[in-house]
PDB file of C-alpha atoms in Angstrom:
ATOM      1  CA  UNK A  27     166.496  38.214 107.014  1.00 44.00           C
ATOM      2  CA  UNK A  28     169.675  38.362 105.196  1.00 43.00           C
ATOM      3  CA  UNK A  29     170.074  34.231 105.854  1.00 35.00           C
ATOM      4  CA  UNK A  30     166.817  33.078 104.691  1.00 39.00           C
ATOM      5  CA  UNK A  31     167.504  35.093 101.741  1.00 36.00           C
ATOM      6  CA  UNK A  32     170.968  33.181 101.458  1.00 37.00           C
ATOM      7  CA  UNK A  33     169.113  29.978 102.091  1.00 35.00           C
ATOM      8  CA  UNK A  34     166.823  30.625  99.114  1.00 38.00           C
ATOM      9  CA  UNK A  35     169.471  31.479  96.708  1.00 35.00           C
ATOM     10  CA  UNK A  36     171.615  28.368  98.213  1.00 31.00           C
ATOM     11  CA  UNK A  37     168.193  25.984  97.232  1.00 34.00           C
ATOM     12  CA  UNK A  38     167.801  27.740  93.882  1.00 37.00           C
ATOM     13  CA  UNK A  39     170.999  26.499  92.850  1.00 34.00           C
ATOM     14  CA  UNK A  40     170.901  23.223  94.731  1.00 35.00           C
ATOM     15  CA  UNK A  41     167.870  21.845  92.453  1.00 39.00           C
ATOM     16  CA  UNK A  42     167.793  23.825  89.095  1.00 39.00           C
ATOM     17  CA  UNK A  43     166.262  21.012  87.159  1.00 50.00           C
ATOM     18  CA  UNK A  44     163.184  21.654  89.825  1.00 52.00           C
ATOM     19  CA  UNK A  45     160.035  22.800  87.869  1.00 62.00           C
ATOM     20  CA  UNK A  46     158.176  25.655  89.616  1.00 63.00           C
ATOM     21  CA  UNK A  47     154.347  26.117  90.050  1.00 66.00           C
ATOM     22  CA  UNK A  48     153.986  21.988  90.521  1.00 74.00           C
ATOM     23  CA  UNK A  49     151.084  20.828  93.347  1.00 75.00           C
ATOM     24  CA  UNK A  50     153.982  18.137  94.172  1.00 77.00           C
ATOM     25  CA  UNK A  51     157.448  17.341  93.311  1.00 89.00           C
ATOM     26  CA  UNK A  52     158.000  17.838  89.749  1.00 91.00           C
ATOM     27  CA  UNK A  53     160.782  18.570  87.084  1.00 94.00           C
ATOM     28  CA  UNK A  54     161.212  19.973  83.854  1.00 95.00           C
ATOM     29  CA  UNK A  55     163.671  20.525  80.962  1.00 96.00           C
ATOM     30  CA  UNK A  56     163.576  22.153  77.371  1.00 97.00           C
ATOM     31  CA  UNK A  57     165.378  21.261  74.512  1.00 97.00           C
ATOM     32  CA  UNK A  58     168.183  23.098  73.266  1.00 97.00           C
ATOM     33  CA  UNK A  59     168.929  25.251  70.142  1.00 97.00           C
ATOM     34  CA  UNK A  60     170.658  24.114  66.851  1.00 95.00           C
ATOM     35  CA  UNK A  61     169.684  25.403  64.197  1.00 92.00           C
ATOM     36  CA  UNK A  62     167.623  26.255  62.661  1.00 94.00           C
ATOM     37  CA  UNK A  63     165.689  24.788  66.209  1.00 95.00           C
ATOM     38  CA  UNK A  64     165.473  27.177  68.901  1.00 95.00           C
ATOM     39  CA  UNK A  65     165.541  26.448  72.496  1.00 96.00           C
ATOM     40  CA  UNK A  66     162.373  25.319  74.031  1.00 96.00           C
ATOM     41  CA  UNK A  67     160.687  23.968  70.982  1.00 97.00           C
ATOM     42  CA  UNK A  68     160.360  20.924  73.051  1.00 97.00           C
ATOM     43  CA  UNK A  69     160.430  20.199  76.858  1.00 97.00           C
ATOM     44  CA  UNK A  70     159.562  16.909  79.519  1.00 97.00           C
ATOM     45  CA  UNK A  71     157.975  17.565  82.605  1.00 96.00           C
ATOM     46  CA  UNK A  72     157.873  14.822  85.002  1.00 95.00           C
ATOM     47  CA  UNK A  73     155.476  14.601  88.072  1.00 93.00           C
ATOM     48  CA  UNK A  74     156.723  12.241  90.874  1.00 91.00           C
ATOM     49  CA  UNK A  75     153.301  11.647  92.454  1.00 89.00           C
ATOM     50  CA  UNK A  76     151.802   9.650  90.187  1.00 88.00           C
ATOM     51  CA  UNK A  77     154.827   9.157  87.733  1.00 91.00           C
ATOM     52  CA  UNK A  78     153.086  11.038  85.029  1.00 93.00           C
ATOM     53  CA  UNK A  79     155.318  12.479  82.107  1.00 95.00           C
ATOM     54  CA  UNK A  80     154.084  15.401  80.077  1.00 96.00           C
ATOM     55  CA  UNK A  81     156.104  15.395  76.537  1.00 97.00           C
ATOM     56  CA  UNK A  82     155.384  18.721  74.559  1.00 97.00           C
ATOM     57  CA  UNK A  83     156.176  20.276  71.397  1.00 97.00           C
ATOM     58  CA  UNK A  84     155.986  23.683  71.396  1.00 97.00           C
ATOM     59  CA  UNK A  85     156.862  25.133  67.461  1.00 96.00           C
ATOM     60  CA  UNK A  86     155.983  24.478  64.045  1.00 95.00           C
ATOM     61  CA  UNK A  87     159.660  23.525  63.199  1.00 95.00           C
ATOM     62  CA  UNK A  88     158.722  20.262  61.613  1.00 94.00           C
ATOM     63  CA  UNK A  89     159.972  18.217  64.514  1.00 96.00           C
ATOM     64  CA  UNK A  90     158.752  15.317  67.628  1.00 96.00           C
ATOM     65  CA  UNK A  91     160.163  15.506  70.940  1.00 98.00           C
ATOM     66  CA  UNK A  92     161.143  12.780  72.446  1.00 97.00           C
ATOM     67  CA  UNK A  93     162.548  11.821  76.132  1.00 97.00           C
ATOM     68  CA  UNK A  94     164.302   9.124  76.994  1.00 97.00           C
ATOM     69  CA  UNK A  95     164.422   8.636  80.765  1.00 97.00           C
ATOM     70  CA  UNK A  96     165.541   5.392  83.056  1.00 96.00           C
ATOM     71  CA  UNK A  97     164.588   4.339  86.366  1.00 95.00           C
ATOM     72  CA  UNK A  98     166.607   3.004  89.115  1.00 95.00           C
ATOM     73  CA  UNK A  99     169.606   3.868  86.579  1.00 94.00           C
ATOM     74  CA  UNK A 100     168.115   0.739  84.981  1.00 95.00           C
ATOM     75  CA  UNK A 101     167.707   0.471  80.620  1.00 97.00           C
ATOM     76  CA  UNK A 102     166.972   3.365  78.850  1.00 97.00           C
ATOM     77  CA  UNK A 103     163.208   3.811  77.991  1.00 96.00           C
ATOM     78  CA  UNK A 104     161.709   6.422  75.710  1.00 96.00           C
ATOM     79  CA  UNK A 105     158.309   7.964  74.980  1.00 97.00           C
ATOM     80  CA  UNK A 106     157.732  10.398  72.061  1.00 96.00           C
ATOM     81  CA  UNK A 107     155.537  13.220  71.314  1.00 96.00           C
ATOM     82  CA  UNK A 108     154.655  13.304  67.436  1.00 95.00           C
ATOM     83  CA  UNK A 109     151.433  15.360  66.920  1.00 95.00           C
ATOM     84  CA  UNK A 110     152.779  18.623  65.790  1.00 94.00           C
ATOM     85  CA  UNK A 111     152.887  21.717  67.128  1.00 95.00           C
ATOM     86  CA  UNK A 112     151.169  22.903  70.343  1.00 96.00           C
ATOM     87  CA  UNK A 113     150.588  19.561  71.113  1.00 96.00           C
ATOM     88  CA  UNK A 114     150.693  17.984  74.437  1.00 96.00           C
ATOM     89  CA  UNK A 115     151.016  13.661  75.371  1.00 96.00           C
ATOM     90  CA  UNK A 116     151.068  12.447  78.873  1.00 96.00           C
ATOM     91  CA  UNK A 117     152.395   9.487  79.533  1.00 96.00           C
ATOM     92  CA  UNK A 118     151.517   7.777  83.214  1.00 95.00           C
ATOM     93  CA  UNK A 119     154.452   5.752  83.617  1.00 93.00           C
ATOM     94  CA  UNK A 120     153.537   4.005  86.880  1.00 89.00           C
ATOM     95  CA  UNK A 121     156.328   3.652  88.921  1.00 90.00           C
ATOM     96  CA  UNK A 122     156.685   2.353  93.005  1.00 86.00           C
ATOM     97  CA  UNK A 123     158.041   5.079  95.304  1.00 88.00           C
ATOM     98  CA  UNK A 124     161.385   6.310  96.126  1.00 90.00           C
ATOM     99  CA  UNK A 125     163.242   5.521  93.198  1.00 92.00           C
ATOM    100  CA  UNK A 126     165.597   7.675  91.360  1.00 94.00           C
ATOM    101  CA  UNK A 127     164.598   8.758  87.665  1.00 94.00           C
ATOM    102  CA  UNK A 128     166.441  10.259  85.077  1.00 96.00           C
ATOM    103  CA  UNK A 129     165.633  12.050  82.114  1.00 97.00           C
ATOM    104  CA  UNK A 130     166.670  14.357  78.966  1.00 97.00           C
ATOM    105  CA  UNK A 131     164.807  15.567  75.899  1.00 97.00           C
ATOM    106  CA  UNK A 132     165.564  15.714  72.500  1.00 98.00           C
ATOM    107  CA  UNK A 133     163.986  16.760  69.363  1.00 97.00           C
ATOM    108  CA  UNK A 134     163.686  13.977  66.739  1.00 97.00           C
ATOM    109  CA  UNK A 135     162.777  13.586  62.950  1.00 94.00           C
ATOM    110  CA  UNK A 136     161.721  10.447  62.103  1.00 89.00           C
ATOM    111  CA  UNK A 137     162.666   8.499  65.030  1.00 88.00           C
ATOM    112  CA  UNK A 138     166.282   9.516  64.958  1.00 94.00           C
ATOM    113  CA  UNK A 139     167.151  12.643  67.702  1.00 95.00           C
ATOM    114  CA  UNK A 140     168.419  15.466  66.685  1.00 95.00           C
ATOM    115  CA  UNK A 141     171.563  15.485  69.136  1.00 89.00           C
ATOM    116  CA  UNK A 142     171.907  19.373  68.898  1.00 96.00           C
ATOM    117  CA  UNK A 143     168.911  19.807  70.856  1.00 97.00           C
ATOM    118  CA  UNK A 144     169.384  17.534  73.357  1.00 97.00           C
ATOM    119  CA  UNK A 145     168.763  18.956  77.005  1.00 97.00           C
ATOM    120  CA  UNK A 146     170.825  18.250  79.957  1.00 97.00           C
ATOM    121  CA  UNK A 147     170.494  15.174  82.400  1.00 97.00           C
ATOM    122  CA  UNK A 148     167.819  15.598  84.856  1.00 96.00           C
ATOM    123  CA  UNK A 149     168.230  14.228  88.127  1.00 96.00           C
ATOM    124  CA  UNK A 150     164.632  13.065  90.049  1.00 92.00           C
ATOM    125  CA  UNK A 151     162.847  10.862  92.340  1.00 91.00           C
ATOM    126  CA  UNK A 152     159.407   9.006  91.952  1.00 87.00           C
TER     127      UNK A 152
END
């Protein structure tokens, strides 16, 4: 018992990036606070089976979120969320299989991030 609960923790930390509650493998980050943004006003959720990318803005700060992500460590792409608050826009990105994708979210005003609220680099496969 006591090394399967060692295993979990040991997975836990392996893959924080890992988003829980997915039907497949899936991964999800929110943006960060700077004020006067709090954390998780924005966040990116990306589903490996199918490639689909969820952008979301969460708060009525004034703010888009955008991601940029890149595939195959390949040019940087990005895909923005801009319809206000509680607002949801999926991208299907479309992808082949087995590649490695990367990704971070930002909040951005007028096109230009705000680099305060920039997540952390996700690490993911399609």
């Amino acid at each position: 018992m006591a090394f399967a609960v060692a295993m979990a923790a040991l997975l836990a930390i392996a893959a924080p990036a890992r988003a829980e509650g997915c039907m497949g493998p899936c991964w999800g980050k929110d943006t960060r606070a700077d004020a006067p943004y709090t954390a998780g006003a924005g966040s990116a959720l990306f589903f490996a089976d199918g490639e689909y990318m969820y952008v979301t803005d969460w708060h009525k700060d004034g703010a888009g979120v955008r991601v940029h992500f890149s595939v195959n460590y390949g040019a940087w792409q990005e895909r923005t969320n801009t319809n206000g608050a509680h607002n949801q826009t999926l991208y299907n990105l479309s992808y082949g299989e087995n590649l490695s994708f990367r990704f971070f979210v930002c909040l951005s005003n007028n096109g230009t991030n705000l680099a305060g609220t920039c997540s952390t680099m996700v690490y993911a496969h399609t």
